[in-house]
Coordinates of C-alpha atoms in Angstrom, one line a residue:
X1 CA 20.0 21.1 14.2
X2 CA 23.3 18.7 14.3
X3 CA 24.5 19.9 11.3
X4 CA 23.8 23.6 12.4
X5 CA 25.5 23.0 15.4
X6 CA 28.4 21.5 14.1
X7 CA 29.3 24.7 11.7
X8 CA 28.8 27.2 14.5
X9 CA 30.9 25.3 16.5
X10 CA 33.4 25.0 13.3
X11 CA 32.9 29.0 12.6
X12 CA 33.8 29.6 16.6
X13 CA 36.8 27.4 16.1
X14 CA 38.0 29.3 12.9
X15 CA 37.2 32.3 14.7
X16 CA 39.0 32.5 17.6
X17 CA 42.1 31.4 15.7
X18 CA 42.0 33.9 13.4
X19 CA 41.7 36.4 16.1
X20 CA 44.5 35.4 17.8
X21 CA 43.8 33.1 20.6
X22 CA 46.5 32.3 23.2
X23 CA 46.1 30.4 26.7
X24 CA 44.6 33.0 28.8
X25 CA 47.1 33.6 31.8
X26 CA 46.3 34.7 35.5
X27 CA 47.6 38.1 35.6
X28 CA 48.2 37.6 39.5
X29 CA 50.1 33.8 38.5
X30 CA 53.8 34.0 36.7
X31 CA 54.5 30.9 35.1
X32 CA 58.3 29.6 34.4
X33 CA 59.4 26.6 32.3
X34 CA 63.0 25.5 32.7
X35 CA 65.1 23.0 30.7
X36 CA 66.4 20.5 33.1
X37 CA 70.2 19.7 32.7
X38 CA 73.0 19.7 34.8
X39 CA 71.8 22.9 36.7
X40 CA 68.8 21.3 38.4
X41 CA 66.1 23.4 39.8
X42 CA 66.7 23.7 43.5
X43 CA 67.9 27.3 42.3
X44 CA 64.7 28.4 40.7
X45 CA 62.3 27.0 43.9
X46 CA 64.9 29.4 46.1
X47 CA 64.4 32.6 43.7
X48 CA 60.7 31.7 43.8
X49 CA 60.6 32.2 47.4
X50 CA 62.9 34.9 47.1
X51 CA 60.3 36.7 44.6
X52 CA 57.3 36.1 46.5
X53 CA 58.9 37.9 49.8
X54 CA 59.5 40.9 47.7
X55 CA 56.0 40.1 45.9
X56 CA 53.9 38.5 48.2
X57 CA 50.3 39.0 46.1
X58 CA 52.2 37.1 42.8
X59 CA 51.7 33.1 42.7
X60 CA 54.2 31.7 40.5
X61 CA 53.9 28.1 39.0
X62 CA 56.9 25.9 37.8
X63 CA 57.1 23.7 34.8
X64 CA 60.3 21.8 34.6
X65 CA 61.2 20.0 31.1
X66 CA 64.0 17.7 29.9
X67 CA 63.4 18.2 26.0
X68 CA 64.7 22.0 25.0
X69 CA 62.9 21.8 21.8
X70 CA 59.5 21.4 23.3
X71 CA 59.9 25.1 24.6
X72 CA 60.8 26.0 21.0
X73 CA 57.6 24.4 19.7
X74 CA 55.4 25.8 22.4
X75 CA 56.6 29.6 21.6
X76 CA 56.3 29.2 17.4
X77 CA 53.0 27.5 18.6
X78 CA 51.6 30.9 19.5
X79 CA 49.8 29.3 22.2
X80 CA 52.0 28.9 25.3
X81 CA 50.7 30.4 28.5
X82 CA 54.3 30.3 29.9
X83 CA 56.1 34.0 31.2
X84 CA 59.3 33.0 31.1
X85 CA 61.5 30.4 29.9
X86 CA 65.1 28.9 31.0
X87 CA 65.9 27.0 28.3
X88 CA 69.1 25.9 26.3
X89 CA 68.5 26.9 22.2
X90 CA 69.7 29.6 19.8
X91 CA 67.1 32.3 20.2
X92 CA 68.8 34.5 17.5
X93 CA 66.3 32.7 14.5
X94 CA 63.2 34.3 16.8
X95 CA 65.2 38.2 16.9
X96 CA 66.0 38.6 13.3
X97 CA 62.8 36.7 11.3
X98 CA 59.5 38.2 11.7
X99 CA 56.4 35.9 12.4
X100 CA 53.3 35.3 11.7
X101 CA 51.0 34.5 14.1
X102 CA 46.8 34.1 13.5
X103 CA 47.4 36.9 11.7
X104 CA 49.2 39.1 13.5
X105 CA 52.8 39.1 12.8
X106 CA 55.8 40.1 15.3
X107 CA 59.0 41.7 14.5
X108 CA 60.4 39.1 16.8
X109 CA 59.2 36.4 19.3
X110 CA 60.6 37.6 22.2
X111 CA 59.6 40.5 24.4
X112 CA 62.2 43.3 24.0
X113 CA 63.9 43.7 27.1
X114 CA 65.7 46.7 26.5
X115 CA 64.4 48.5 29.6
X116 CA 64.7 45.8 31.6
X117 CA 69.1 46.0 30.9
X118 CA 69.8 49.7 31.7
X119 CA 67.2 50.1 34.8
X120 CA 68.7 50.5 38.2
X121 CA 68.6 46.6 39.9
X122 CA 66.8 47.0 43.4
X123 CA 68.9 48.1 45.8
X124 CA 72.0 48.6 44.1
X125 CA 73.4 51.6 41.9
X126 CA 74.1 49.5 39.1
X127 CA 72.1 48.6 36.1
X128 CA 72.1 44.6 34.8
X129 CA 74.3 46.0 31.4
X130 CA 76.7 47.5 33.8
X131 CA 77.0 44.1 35.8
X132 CA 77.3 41.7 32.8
X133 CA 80.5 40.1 31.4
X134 CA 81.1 42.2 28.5
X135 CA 81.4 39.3 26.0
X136 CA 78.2 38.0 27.1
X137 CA 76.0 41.4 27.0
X138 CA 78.3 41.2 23.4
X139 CA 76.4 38.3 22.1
X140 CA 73.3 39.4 23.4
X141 CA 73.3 42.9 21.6
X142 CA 70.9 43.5 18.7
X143 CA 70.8 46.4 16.6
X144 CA 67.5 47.7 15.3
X145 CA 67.1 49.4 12.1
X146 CA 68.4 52.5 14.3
X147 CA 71.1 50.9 15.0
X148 CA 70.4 51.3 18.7
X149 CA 71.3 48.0 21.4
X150 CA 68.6 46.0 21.9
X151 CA 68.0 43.2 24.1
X152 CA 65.9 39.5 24.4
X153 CA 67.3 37.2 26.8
X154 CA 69.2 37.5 29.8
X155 CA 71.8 34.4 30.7
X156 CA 71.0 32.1 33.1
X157 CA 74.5 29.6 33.4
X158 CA 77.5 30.6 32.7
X159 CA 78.2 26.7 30.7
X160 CA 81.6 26.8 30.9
X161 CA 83.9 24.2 29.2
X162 CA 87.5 22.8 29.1
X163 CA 89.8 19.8 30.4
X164 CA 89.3 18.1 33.1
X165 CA 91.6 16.0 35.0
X166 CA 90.4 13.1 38.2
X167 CA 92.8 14.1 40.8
X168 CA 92.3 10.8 42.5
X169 CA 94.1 9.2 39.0
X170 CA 96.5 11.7 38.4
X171 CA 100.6 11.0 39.2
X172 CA 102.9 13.7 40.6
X173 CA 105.1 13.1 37.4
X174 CA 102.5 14.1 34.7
X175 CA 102.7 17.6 34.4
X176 CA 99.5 19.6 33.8
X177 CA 100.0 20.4 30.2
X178 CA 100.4 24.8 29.3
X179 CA 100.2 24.2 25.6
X180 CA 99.4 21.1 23.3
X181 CA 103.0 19.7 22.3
X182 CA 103.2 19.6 25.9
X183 CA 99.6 17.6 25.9
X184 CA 100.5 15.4 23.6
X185 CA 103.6 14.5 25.9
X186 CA 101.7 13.9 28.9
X187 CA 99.4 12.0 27.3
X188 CA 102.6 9.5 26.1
X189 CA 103.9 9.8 29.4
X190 CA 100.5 8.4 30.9
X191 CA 100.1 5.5 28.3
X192 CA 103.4 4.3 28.9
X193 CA 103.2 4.7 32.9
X194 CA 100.0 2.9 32.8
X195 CA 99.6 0.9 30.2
X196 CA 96.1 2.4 29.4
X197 CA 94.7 5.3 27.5
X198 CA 94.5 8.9 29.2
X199 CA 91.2 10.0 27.6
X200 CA 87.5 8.7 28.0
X201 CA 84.2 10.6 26.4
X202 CA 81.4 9.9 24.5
X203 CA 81.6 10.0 20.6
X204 CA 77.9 10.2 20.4
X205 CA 77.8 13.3 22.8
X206 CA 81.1 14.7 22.8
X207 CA 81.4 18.5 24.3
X208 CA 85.0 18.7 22.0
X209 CA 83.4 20.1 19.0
X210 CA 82.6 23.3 21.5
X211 CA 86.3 23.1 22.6
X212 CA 87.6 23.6 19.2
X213 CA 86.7 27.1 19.9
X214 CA 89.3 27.5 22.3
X215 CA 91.8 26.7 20.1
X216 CA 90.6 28.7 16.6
X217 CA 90.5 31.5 18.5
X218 CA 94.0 31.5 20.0
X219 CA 95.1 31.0 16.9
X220 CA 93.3 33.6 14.8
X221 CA 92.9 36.1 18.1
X222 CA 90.0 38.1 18.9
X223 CA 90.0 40.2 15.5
X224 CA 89.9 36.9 13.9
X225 CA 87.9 34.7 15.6
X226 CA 84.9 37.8 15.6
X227 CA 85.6 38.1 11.4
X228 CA 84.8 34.8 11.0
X229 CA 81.6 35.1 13.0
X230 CA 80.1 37.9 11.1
X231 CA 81.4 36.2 7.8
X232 CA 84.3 38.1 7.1
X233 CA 86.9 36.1 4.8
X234 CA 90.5 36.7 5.8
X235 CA 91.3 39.0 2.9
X236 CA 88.4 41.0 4.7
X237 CA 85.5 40.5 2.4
X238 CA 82.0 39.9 3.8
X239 CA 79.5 37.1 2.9
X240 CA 81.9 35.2 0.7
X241 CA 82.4 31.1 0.9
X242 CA 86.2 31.8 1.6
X243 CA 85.5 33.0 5.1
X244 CA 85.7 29.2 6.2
X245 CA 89.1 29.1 5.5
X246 CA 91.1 30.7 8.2
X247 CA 94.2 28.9 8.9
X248 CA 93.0 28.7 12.4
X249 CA 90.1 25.8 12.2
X250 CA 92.6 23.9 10.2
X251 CA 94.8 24.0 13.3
X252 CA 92.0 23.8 15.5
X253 CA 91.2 20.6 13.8
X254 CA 94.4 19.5 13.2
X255 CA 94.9 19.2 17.4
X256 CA 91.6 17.5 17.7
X257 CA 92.8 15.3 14.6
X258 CA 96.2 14.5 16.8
X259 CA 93.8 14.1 20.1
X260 CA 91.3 12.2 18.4
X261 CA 92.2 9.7 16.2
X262 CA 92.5 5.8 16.8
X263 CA 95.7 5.3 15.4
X264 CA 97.6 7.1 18.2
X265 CA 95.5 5.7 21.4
X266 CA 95.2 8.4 23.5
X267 CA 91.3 7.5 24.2
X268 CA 90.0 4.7 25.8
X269 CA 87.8 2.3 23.3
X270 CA 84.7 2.7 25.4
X271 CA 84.6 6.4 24.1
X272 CA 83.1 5.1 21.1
X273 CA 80.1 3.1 22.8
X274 CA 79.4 4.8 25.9
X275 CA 76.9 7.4 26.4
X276 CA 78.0 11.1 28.2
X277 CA 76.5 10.1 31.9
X278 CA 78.2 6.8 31.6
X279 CA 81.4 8.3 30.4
X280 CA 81.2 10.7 33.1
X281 CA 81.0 7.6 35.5
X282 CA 83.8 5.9 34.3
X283 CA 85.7 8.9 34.3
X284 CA 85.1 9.9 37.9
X285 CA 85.5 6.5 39.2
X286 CA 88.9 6.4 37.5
X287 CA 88.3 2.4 36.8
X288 CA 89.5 2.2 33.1
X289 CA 92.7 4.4 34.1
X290 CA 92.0 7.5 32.2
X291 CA 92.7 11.0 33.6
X292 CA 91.8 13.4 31.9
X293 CA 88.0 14.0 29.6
X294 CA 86.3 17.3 27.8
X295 CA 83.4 18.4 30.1
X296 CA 81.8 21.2 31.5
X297 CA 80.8 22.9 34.7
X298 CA 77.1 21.1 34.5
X299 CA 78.7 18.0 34.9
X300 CA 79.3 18.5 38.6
X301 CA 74.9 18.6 39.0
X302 CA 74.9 15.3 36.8
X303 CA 77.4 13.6 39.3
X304 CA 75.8 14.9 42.4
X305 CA 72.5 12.9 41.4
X306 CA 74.6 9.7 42.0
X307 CA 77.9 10.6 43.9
X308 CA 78.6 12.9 47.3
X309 CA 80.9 16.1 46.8
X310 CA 83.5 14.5 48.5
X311 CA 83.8 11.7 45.8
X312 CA 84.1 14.3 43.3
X313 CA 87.6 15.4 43.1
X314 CA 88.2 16.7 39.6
X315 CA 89.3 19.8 38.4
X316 CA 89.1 21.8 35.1
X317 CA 93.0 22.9 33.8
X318 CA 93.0 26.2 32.1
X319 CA 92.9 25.4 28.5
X320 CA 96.8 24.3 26.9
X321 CA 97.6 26.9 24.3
X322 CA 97.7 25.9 20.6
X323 CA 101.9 25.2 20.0
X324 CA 101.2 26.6 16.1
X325 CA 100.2 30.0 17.4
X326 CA 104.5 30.3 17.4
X327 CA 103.3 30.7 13.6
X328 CA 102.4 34.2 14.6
X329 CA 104.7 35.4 17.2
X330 CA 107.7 37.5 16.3
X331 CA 110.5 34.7 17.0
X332 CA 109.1 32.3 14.3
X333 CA 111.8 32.0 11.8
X334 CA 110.9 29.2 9.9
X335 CA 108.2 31.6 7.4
X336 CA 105.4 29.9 5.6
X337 CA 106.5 26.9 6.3
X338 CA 103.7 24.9 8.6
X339 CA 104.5 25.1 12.9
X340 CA 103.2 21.2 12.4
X341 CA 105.8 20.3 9.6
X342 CA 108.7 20.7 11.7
X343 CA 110.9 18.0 12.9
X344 CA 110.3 17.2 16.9
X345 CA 113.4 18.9 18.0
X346 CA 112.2 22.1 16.2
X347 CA 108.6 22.0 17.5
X348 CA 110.3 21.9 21.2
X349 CA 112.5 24.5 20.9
X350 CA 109.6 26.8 19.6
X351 CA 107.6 25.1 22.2
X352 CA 110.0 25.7 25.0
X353 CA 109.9 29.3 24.5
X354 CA 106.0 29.3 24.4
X355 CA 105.9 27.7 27.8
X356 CA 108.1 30.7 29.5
X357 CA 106.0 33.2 27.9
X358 CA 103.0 31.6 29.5
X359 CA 104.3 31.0 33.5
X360 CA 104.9 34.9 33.2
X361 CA 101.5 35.5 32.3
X362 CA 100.9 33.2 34.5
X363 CA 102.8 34.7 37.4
X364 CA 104.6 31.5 37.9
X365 CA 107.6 33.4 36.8
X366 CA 107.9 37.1 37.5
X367 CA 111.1 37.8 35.3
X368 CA 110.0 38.7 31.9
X369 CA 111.0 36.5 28.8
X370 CA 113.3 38.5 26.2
X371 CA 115.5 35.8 25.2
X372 CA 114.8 31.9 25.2
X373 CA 116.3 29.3 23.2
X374 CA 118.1 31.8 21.0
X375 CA 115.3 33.8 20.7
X376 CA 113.9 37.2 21.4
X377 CA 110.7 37.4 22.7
X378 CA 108.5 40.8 22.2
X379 CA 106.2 42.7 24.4
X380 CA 103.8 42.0 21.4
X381 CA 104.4 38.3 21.6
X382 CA 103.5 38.0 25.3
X383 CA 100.6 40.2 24.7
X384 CA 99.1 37.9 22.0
X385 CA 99.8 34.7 24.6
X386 CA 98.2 36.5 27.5
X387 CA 95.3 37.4 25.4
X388 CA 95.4 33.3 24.4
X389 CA 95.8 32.7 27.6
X390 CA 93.2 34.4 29.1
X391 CA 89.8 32.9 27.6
X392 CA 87.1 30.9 29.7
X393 CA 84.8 29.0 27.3
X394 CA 81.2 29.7 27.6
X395 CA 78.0 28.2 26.6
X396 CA 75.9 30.9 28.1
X397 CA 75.1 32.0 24.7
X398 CA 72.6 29.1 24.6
X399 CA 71.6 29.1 28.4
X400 CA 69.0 32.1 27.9
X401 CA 66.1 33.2 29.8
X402 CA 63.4 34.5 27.5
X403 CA 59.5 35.9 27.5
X404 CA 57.6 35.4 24.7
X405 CA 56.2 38.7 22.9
X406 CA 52.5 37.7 23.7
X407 CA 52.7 36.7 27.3
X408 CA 50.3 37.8 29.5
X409 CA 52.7 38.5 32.8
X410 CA 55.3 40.6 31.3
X411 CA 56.2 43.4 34.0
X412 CA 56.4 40.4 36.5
X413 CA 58.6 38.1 34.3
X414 CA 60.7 40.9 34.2
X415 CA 60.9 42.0 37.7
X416 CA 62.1 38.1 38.3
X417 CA 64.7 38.2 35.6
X418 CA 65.7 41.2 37.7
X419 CA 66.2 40.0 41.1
X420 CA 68.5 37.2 39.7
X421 CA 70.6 39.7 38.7
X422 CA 71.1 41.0 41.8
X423 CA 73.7 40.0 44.7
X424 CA 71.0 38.5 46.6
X425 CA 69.6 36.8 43.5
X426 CA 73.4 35.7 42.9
X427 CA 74.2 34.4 46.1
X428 CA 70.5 32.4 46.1
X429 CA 71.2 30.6 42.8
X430 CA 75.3 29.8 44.0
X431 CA 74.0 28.3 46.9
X432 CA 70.7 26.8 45.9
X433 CA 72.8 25.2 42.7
X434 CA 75.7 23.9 45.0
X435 CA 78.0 26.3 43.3
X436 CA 76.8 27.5 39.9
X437 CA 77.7 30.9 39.1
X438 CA 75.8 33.5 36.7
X439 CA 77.6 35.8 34.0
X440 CA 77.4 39.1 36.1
X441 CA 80.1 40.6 38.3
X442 CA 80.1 39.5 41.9
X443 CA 83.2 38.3 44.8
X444 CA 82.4 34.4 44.0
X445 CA 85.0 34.3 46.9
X446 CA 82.7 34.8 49.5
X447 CA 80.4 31.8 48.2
X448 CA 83.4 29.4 47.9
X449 CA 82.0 27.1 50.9
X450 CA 78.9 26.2 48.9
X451 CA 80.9 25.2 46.0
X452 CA 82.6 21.5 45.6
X453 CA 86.4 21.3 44.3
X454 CA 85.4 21.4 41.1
X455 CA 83.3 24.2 41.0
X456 CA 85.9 26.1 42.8
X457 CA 88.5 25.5 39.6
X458 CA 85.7 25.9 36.8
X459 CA 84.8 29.4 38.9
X460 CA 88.3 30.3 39.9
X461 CA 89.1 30.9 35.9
X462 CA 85.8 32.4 35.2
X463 CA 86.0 35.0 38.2
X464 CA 89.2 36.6 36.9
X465 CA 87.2 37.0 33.4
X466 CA 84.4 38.4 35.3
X467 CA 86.5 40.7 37.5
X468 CA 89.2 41.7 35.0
X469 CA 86.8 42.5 32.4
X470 CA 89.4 43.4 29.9
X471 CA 89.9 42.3 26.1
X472 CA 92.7 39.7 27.6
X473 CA 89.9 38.1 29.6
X474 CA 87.3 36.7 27.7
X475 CA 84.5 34.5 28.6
X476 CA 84.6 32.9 24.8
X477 CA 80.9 32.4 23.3
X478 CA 80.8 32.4 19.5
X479 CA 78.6 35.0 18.1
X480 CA 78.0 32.7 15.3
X481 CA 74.2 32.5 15.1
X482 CA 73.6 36.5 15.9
X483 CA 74.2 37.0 11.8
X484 CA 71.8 36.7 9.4
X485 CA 73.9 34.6 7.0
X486 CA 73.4 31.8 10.1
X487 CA 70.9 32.3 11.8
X488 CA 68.1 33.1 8.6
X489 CA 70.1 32.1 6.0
X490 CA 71.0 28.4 7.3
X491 CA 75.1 28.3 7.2
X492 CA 76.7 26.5 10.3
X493 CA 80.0 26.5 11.5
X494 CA 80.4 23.5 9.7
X495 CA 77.8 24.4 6.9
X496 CA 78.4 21.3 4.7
X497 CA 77.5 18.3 6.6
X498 CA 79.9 18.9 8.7
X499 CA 78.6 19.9 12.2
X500 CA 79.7 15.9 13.3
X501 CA 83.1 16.7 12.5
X502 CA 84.2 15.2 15.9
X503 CA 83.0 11.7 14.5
X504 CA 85.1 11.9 11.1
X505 CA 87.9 12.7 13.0
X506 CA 87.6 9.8 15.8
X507 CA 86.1 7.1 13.2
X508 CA 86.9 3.5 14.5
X509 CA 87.0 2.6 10.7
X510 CA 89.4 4.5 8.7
X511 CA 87.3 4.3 5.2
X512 CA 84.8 6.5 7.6
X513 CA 87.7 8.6 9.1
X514 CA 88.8 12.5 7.4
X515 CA 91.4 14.4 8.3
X516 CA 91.4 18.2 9.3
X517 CA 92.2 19.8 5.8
X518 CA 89.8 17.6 3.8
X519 CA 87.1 18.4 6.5
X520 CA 87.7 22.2 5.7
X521 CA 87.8 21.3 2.3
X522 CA 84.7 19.7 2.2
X523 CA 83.1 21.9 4.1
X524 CA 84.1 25.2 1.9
X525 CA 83.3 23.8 -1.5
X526 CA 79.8 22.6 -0.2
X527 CA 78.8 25.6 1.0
X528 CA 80.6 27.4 -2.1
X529 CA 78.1 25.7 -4.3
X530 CA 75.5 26.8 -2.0
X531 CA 76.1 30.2 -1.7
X532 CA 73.9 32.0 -3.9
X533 CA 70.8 29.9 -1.9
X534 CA 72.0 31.5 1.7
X535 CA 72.7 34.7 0.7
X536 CA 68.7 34.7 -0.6
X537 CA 67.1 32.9 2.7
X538 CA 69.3 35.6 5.1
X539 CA 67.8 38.0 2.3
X540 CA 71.4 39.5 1.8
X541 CA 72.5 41.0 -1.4
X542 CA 75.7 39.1 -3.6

C-alpha cells in the first residue's frame, strides 16, 4: 500500500506540472511586489488606498523585496502568484525569446499591454501613449511580426542621473562647470583652494558607467547615439563588430579616463573602499572636503532614512558638455587632428566659444553668438549644442512595472497601472515619495512644496524634457537591450569583459589600470572574434 501510495502521489506531482500549475490567485485579491531602492514604498500604500476608493470590492496585498533578481526568478519560475511587479531589470530578454513553460510556451512573459497604452485614462481625454515622454514610450515600443507598436511595461521612476554638487561645501569662486575643460578647471581650482580632492564615490558601485551616456551621445548626437543601439557601425552597416567603434565612447571614455584616474587626484582615496550609502554619507556631510559626486535622483530616499530634508542641500548641475564635440561644429579648423591633442591655449579658445554658445541656449545670454574668438559660429552649431544641451539621463528604462502573461488578476493589474498614470495617480506618488516624479506629462510646479532642494533641481531639468517634448529635449535612456543582437544574442555595451570599465579606468595599481582606446580596443576585437556566436544566439543572419 506504501509503495502504491507513494507513485500516485509521484504521478499527481508529475501531473499537475505537466499541466501547467501556477499559485492559484484570489480573483477578488491583486497582489504587487516592488523592488525596494531609493523610492521607498510609502507611494505604493497611497495608490493602494487610492485604488480601493475607486475599487472598493478589490483587496490588494503588498510584497516588498530588496533583491531585483528574485522577481526575475519567480516570473521564469512559472509559478508566481504575483499581478504586478515594480521592479528594476531589463525586461527586453522576456519580449523577444519565447518560453516554455510545463509545456505550454509564450511568445513573451509579460502580458501585452497594448490596450492598456491607447485607452482613454479615467477622467481625462488623454490616453497613457499620449501622456508619456516620447523617449520613454520609444524604448518601450515593440514591433510584432506586423510591425505594429506593442507594449509590456509601463515606467514607474523616472531614475535620473548626473552631477551633483553639496551646496553647504561649495565656494562662490568655483564656477558651476558648462562643459568639461571647464570641469576639469574647477576641479584644479578646488584642490588647490582646499587642499583636498573634489570628488568622492564608490568604485565598487559607481553610477559613472551610466553617465558615460551623457557624454557618447553629445558627441555622436541623436542619429548616432540610436545607430549604435540598434548595431549600426558608422559607415552604416548593421550587425557588424565595427559598430563599437564610434569616436564618441572613445571621448566618452577619454573624460572619464581624465576624471577618473589616480594620477591626477581629483577623487578622494576613500572612493576606492567605501561602499555607495557610505559614499553618499561622506558626501553629504561634506567632512572629507569634496563637492561634487555622480548620483541619482534615488539618492534623496536613501538619505532621508538617516538625514532630515533640511540637511540635504545638494543639487544636481545640468550635465557639462563634452569640449571635443568642437570636433563637429563648423568653426573647428584644426581637421582630423584630435580636439584632445591640442595645446591648452588651443583647447580654451575652442572652449571659450563653446561656452557662449551654451549661455544662449541657456538664456543666460540673449544675443546670439556669430563670431567668438575669431570664429563664426552657425545656426547649425548652436543647434547641435542645444540638442547636447538639452538631455536629462534616465534610468526608467530599467524601473518597469510588469504583469506576468499567466497571472490570474490581469484586468485589475491593469486598471492600477492606469490610475498612476493619471494626475491624481501622479500627484499621489510625488507626494507619498517626497518628491519623486513619473515619466508622464504633468505641471510638477504645483507639487514643488513636497519636494526637497534636491528634488526640485533633478525635476526642474526633467520637467522641461517632459514639457518641451521636442527632439532637443530628451530624457536619455539607451535602447541598448530592445535588439536582439543584446538582448538574445548576449552582446553588452561593453561586450568583451568590459562592462567594469569604470574600475580599469580608476585602478589604484597602474599594472591593473587601461586607458580609453585600449578599452575600446579590447572590447572590439573580443567581440570581433565572437561574432559569428551572437549573430546565431539573436538567431540573425551574417
Amino acid at each position: 500500500m506504501r509503495k502504491v501510495l507513494c507513485l500516485l502521489i509521484t504521478v499527481m506531482l508529475a501531473f499537475g506540472a505537466a499541466a501547467g500549475c501556477t499559485k492559484k490567485g484570489d480573483p477578488n485579491t491583486l497582489r504587487i511586489n516592488i523592488f525596494e531602492g531609493g523610492y521607498g514604498t510609502a507611494w505604493l500604500d497611497d495608490m493602494i488606498s487610492y485604488y480601493n476608493e475607486i475599487y472598493p470590492d478589490q483587496k490588494v496585498e503588498k510584497r516588498v523585496i530588496y533583491q531585483s533578481y528574485d522577481a526575475v526568478n519567480e516570473l521564469k519560475s512559472g509559478t508566481s502568484d504575483i499581478d504586478i511587479y515594480f521592479n528594476k531589470t531589463d525586461i527586453s530578454k522576456f519580449v523577444l525569446k519565447p518560453t516554455n513553460l510545463f509545456g505550454t510556451t509564450y511568445n513573451t512573459l509579460l502580458e501585452d499591454l497594448t490596450d492598456l497604452y491607447n485607452e482613454k485614462l479615467p477622467g481625462e481625454n488623454v490616453t497613457m501613449k499620449e501622456k508619456m515622454d516620447e523617449s520613454i514610450l520609444d524604448f518601450n515600443t515593440y514591433k510584432d511580426a506586423d510591425g505594429v507598436d506593442r507594449y509590456y511595461a509601463t515606467p514607474w521612476a523616472i531614475g535620473s542621473i548626473g552631477l551633483v554638487k553639496n551646496n553647504k561645501i561649495w565656494q562662490e569662486g568655483w564656477a558651476t562647470p558648462r562643459t568639461t575643460e571647464e570641469l576639469f578647471s574647477v576641479l584644479d581650482k578646488i584642490k588647490a583652494d582646499t587642499n583636498k580632492a573634489p570628488i568622492i564615490y564608490s568604485l565598487s558601485d559607481s553610477y559613472w558607467n551610466l553617465f558615460y551616456n551623457v557624454w557618447f551621445y553629445q558627441y555622436e548626437g541623436i542619429e548616432g547615439y540610436q545607430n549604435f543601439y540598434q548595431c549600426v557601425d558608422p559607415s552604416g552597416k548593421r550587425y557588424t563588430p565595427e559598430f563599437l567603434l564610434y569616436q564618441g565612447r572613445i571621448e566618452a571614455l577619454k573624460t572619464m579616463e581624465r576624471l577618473l584616474t589616480p594620477v591626477n587626484g581629483y577623487c578622494n582615496d576613500y572612493s576606492y573602499s567605501v561602499n555607495a550609502t557610505s559614499a553618499q554619507n561622506y558626501f553629504l556631510e561634506g567632512t572629507l572636503g569634496a563637492p561634487l559626486t555622480c548620483n541619482a535622483d534615488w539618492m534623496n530616499g536613501e538619505l532621508l532614512k538617516n538625514y532630515s530634508n533640511d540637511e540635504i542641500d545638494l543639487e544636481m548641475i545640468k550635465s557639462p558638455i563634452i569640449s571635443s564635440i568642437v570636433e563637429k561644429l563648423s568653426f573647428y579648423t584644426h581637421g582630423t587632428q584630435e580636439y584632445t591633442a591640442l595645446d591648452q591655449e588651443q583647447r580654451a579658445r575652442y572652449d571659450g566659444v563653446l561656452r557662449e554658445i551654451i549661455d544662449y541656449v541657456d538664456g543666460v545670454k540673449t544675443e546670439k553668438p556669430t563670431a567668438v574668438n575669431g570664429f563664426t559660429v552657425t545656426d547649425d552649431d548652436i543647434a547641435k549644442i542645444s540638442d547636447a544641451r538639452g538631455i536629462s539621463v534616465s534610468a526608467s528604462v530599467s524601473h518597469q512595472a510588469w504583469i506576468p502573461i499567466y497571472a490570474h488578476n490581469k484586468d485589475s493589474a491593469k486598471k492600477f497601472l492606469q490610475l498612476m498614470a493619471t494626475d491624481k495617480g501622479i500627484e499621489i506618488f510625488t507626494k507619498a515619495s517626497k518628491g519623486y516624479i513619473l515619466p508622464y506629462s504633468y505641471d510638477y510646479s504645483k507639487l514643488e512644496s513636497h519636494m526637497s532642494g534636491y528634488l526640485k533641481s533633478v525635476n526642474s531639468q526633467v520637467n522641461e524634457t517632459l514639457a518641451d517634448n521636442t527632439d532637443n529635449k530628451v530624457l536619455l535612456a539607451s535602447n541598448m537591450e530592445k535588439d536582439p543582437i543584446f538582448a538574445l544574442g548576449g552582446v553588452g555595451q561593453f561586450g568583451n569583459n568590459m562592462g567594469n570599465f569604470v574600475k580599469l579606468l580608476a585602478a589604484k595599481n597602474a599594472n591593473d589600470r587601461m586607458t580609453a582606446e585600449d578599452i575600446v580596443l579590447q572590447d572590439y576585437l573580443g567581440v570581433k572574434e565572437r561574432w559569428d556566436s551572437y549573430l546565431t544566439l539573436a538567431s540573425i543572419k551574417s
